[in-house]
Amino acid sequence: MQTQSDSNATQDTRHITQDTYKDAKASLSGTAFPTCPHQKIINLFGKHLSHLPQPRVWDGNRATMLRQRWLQASKPSSFSPEGYSTEEAGLAWWDSFFDYIANDTKLATGFQSQGRTWMPDLPWIVNASNFAKIIDGKYDK
């Protein structure tokens, strides 16, 4: 009596892991997109908007939101016609973006409400819906 069929003799027993998939995907693209330079972007925020609340902690959801905006802004669009594919070009875009907030929007001075002044911070700015409103010009002077 035969215990193993002939068709099983040539079965491929290699396992494709998540790492194998990532490596294959990276090699197909030719170059890897730069990871989000969190501290450099935080420094640019401080350069242009030092009078706004500065982050003391940057992890978890805050880091995730910034990483998502880093990727979003890198893609060509109406607010970023060429997009960017290098860290240097990305930092130039973020430098310009924070300059725009500082000089061309009402966000830089905050808003008065019930005797209090509300000021945006970096986590508020990189929130998806707030980021879209800034890009759409909702807070322009």
mmCIF file of C-alpha atoms in Angstrom:
data_model
loop_
_atom_site.group_PDB
_atom_site.id
_atom_site.type_symbol
_atom_site.label_atom_id
_atom_site.label_comp_id
_atom_site.label_asym_id
_atom_site.label_seq_id
_atom_site.Cartn_x
_atom_site.Cartn_y
_atom_site.Cartn_z
ATOM 1 C CA MET A 1 0.000 0.000 0.000
ATOM 2 C CA GLN A 2 1.323 3.462 -1.002
ATOM 3 C CA THR A 3 1.413 6.027 1.849
ATOM 4 C CA GLN A 4 2.373 9.142 -0.112
ATOM 5 C CA SER A 5 1.199 10.177 -3.555
ATOM 6 C CA ASP A 6 3.644 10.990 -6.300
ATOM 7 C CA SER A 7 2.270 14.541 -6.602
ATOM 8 C CA ASN A 8 3.425 15.406 -3.062
ATOM 9 C CA ALA A 9 7.017 14.528 -3.893
ATOM 10 C CA THR A 10 7.546 17.845 -5.737
ATOM 11 C CA GLN A 11 5.552 20.057 -3.389
ATOM 12 C CA ASP A 12 7.315 23.341 -2.586
ATOM 13 C CA THR A 13 7.751 23.477 1.179
ATOM 14 C CA ARG A 14 9.214 27.035 1.341
ATOM 15 C CA HIS A 15 7.201 29.516 3.343
ATOM 16 C CA ILE A 16 6.677 33.090 2.199
ATOM 17 C CA THR A 17 6.931 35.343 5.199
ATOM 18 C CA GLN A 18 5.901 38.969 5.635
ATOM 19 C CA ASP A 19 9.606 39.939 5.490
ATOM 20 C CA THR A 20 10.007 38.135 2.174
ATOM 21 C CA TYR A 21 7.036 40.069 0.787
ATOM 22 C CA LYS A 22 8.422 43.416 2.026
ATOM 23 C CA ASP A 23 11.861 42.676 0.551
ATOM 24 C CA ALA A 24 10.341 41.759 -2.796
ATOM 25 C CA LYS A 25 8.193 44.902 -2.822
ATOM 26 C CA ALA A 26 11.180 47.123 -1.960
ATOM 27 C CA SER A 27 13.334 45.578 -4.665
ATOM 28 C CA LEU A 28 10.621 46.158 -7.263
ATOM 29 C CA SER A 29 10.428 49.869 -6.502
ATOM 30 C CA GLY A 30 14.193 50.340 -6.864
ATOM 31 C CA THR A 31 14.422 52.890 -4.075
ATOM 32 C CA ALA A 32 12.872 53.042 -0.662
ATOM 33 C CA PHE A 33 10.825 56.093 0.295
ATOM 34 C CA PRO A 34 12.458 57.865 3.239
ATOM 35 C CA THR A 35 10.956 57.277 6.645
ATOM 36 C CA CYS A 36 9.318 60.210 8.352
ATOM 37 C CA PRO A 37 11.988 62.382 10.035
ATOM 38 C CA HIS A 38 9.848 63.208 13.075
ATOM 39 C CA GLN A 39 12.377 65.261 15.038
ATOM 40 C CA LYS A 40 13.398 67.331 12.021
ATOM 41 C CA ILE A 41 9.753 68.185 11.290
ATOM 42 C CA ILE A 42 9.180 69.061 14.964
ATOM 43 C CA ASN A 43 12.225 71.345 14.750
ATOM 44 C CA LEU A 44 10.774 73.068 11.659
ATOM 45 C CA PHE A 45 7.491 73.563 13.513
ATOM 46 C CA GLY A 46 9.448 75.215 16.339
ATOM 47 C CA LYS A 47 11.415 77.342 13.877
ATOM 48 C CA HIS A 48 8.295 78.913 12.348
ATOM 49 C CA LEU A 49 5.775 78.635 15.169
ATOM 50 C CA SER A 50 7.823 78.825 18.358
ATOM 51 C CA HIS A 51 5.076 80.853 20.069
ATOM 52 C CA LEU A 52 2.621 77.948 19.745
ATOM 53 C CA PRO A 53 2.597 75.045 22.217
ATOM 54 C CA GLN A 54 5.551 72.766 21.450
ATOM 55 C CA PRO A 55 5.301 68.990 21.821
ATOM 56 C CA ARG A 56 7.119 67.457 24.773
ATOM 57 C CA VAL A 57 6.085 63.896 23.978
ATOM 58 C CA TRP A 58 6.015 62.458 20.471
ATOM 59 C CA ASP A 59 4.934 58.846 20.229
ATOM 60 C CA GLY A 60 1.878 56.665 19.640
ATOM 61 C CA ASN A 61 -0.975 58.335 17.782
ATOM 62 C CA ARG A 62 0.942 61.592 17.339
ATOM 63 C CA ALA A 63 3.782 59.825 15.544
ATOM 64 C CA THR A 64 1.306 57.838 13.454
ATOM 65 C CA MET A 65 -0.543 60.966 12.336
ATOM 66 C CA LEU A 66 2.673 62.760 11.343
ATOM 67 C CA ARG A 67 3.902 59.705 9.435
ATOM 68 C CA GLN A 68 0.570 59.591 7.552
ATOM 69 C CA ARG A 69 0.774 63.319 6.665
ATOM 70 C CA TRP A 70 4.430 62.828 5.601
ATOM 71 C CA LEU A 71 3.253 60.206 3.107
ATOM 72 C CA GLN A 72 0.158 62.184 2.069
ATOM 73 C CA ALA A 73 2.113 65.361 1.302
ATOM 74 C CA SER A 74 4.700 63.377 -0.689
ATOM 75 C CA LYS A 75 2.168 62.497 -3.387
ATOM 76 C CA PRO A 76 1.593 64.958 -6.240
ATOM 77 C CA SER A 77 -1.578 66.956 -5.643
ATOM 78 C CA SER A 78 -2.938 70.484 -6.000
ATOM 79 C CA PHE A 79 -1.135 71.570 -2.816
ATOM 80 C CA SER A 80 2.056 69.687 -3.628
ATOM 81 C CA PRO A 81 2.308 69.631 -7.452
ATOM 82 C CA GLU A 82 5.546 67.650 -7.647
ATOM 83 C CA GLY A 83 5.249 65.878 -4.321
ATOM 84 C CA TYR A 84 8.563 64.696 -2.934
ATOM 85 C CA SER A 85 10.573 61.507 -2.860
ATOM 86 C CA THR A 86 13.598 62.432 -0.748
ATOM 87 C CA GLU A 87 13.942 63.506 2.854
ATOM 88 C CA GLU A 88 15.545 66.790 1.762
ATOM 89 C CA ALA A 89 12.657 67.664 -0.567
ATOM 90 C CA GLY A 90 10.133 66.588 2.062
ATOM 91 C CA LEU A 91 11.714 68.789 4.714
ATOM 92 C CA ALA A 92 11.689 71.715 2.271
ATOM 93 C CA TRP A 93 7.946 71.129 1.759
ATOM 94 C CA TRP A 94 7.269 71.025 5.524
ATOM 95 C CA ASP A 95 9.412 74.134 6.027
ATOM 96 C CA SER A 96 7.257 75.937 3.467
ATOM 97 C CA PHE A 97 4.050 74.544 4.989
ATOM 98 C CA PHE A 98 4.889 75.833 8.478
ATOM 99 C CA ASP A 99 5.939 79.177 6.988
ATOM 100 C CA TYR A 100 2.526 79.360 5.299
ATOM 101 C CA ILE A 101 0.763 78.662 8.610
ATOM 102 C CA ALA A 102 2.898 81.292 10.389
ATOM 103 C CA ASN A 103 2.437 84.053 7.829
ATOM 104 C CA ASP A 104 -0.714 83.421 5.830
ATOM 105 C CA THR A 105 -3.233 81.908 8.249
ATOM 106 C CA LYS A 106 -5.132 82.955 11.349
ATOM 107 C CA LEU A 107 -3.816 79.864 13.122
ATOM 108 C CA ALA A 108 -0.562 81.579 14.064
ATOM 109 C CA THR A 109 -2.392 84.008 16.359
ATOM 110 C CA GLY A 110 -5.016 81.593 17.657
ATOM 111 C CA PHE A 111 -8.706 82.266 18.231
ATOM 112 C CA GLN A 112 -10.575 84.062 21.013
ATOM 113 C CA SER A 113 -13.469 82.137 22.507
ATOM 114 C CA GLN A 114 -15.266 82.870 25.775
ATOM 115 C CA GLY A 115 -12.396 84.998 27.073
ATOM 116 C CA ARG A 116 -9.761 82.388 26.253
ATOM 117 C CA THR A 117 -7.294 82.148 23.384
ATOM 118 C CA TRP A 118 -7.062 78.795 21.699
ATOM 119 C CA MET A 119 -3.746 78.021 19.962
ATOM 120 C CA PRO A 120 -3.162 75.036 17.678
ATOM 121 C CA ASP A 121 -0.333 72.621 18.366
ATOM 122 C CA LEU A 122 1.483 70.198 16.074
ATOM 123 C CA PRO A 123 -0.733 67.188 16.907
ATOM 124 C CA TRP A 124 -3.784 69.312 15.978
ATOM 125 C CA ILE A 125 -2.155 70.403 12.700
ATOM 126 C CA VAL A 126 -1.255 66.849 11.588
ATOM 127 C CA ASN A 127 -4.724 65.495 12.384
ATOM 128 C CA ALA A 128 -6.147 64.400 9.000
ATOM 129 C CA SER A 129 -9.241 66.618 8.986
ATOM 130 C CA ASN A 130 -7.416 69.683 10.347
ATOM 131 C CA PHE A 131 -4.566 69.185 7.864
ATOM 132 C CA ALA A 132 -7.114 69.108 5.023
ATOM 133 C CA LYS A 133 -8.767 72.314 6.278
ATOM 134 C CA ILE A 134 -5.398 74.080 6.397
ATOM 135 C CA ILE A 135 -4.566 72.895 2.884
ATOM 136 C CA ASP A 136 -8.030 73.971 1.669
ATOM 137 C CA GLY A 137 -7.358 77.495 2.960
ATOM 138 C CA LYS A 138 -10.081 77.518 5.615
ATOM 139 C CA TYR A 139 -7.857 79.485 8.007
ATOM 140 C CA ASP A 140 -6.320 81.933 5.498
ATOM 141 C CA LYS A 141 -6.122 85.579 6.595
#
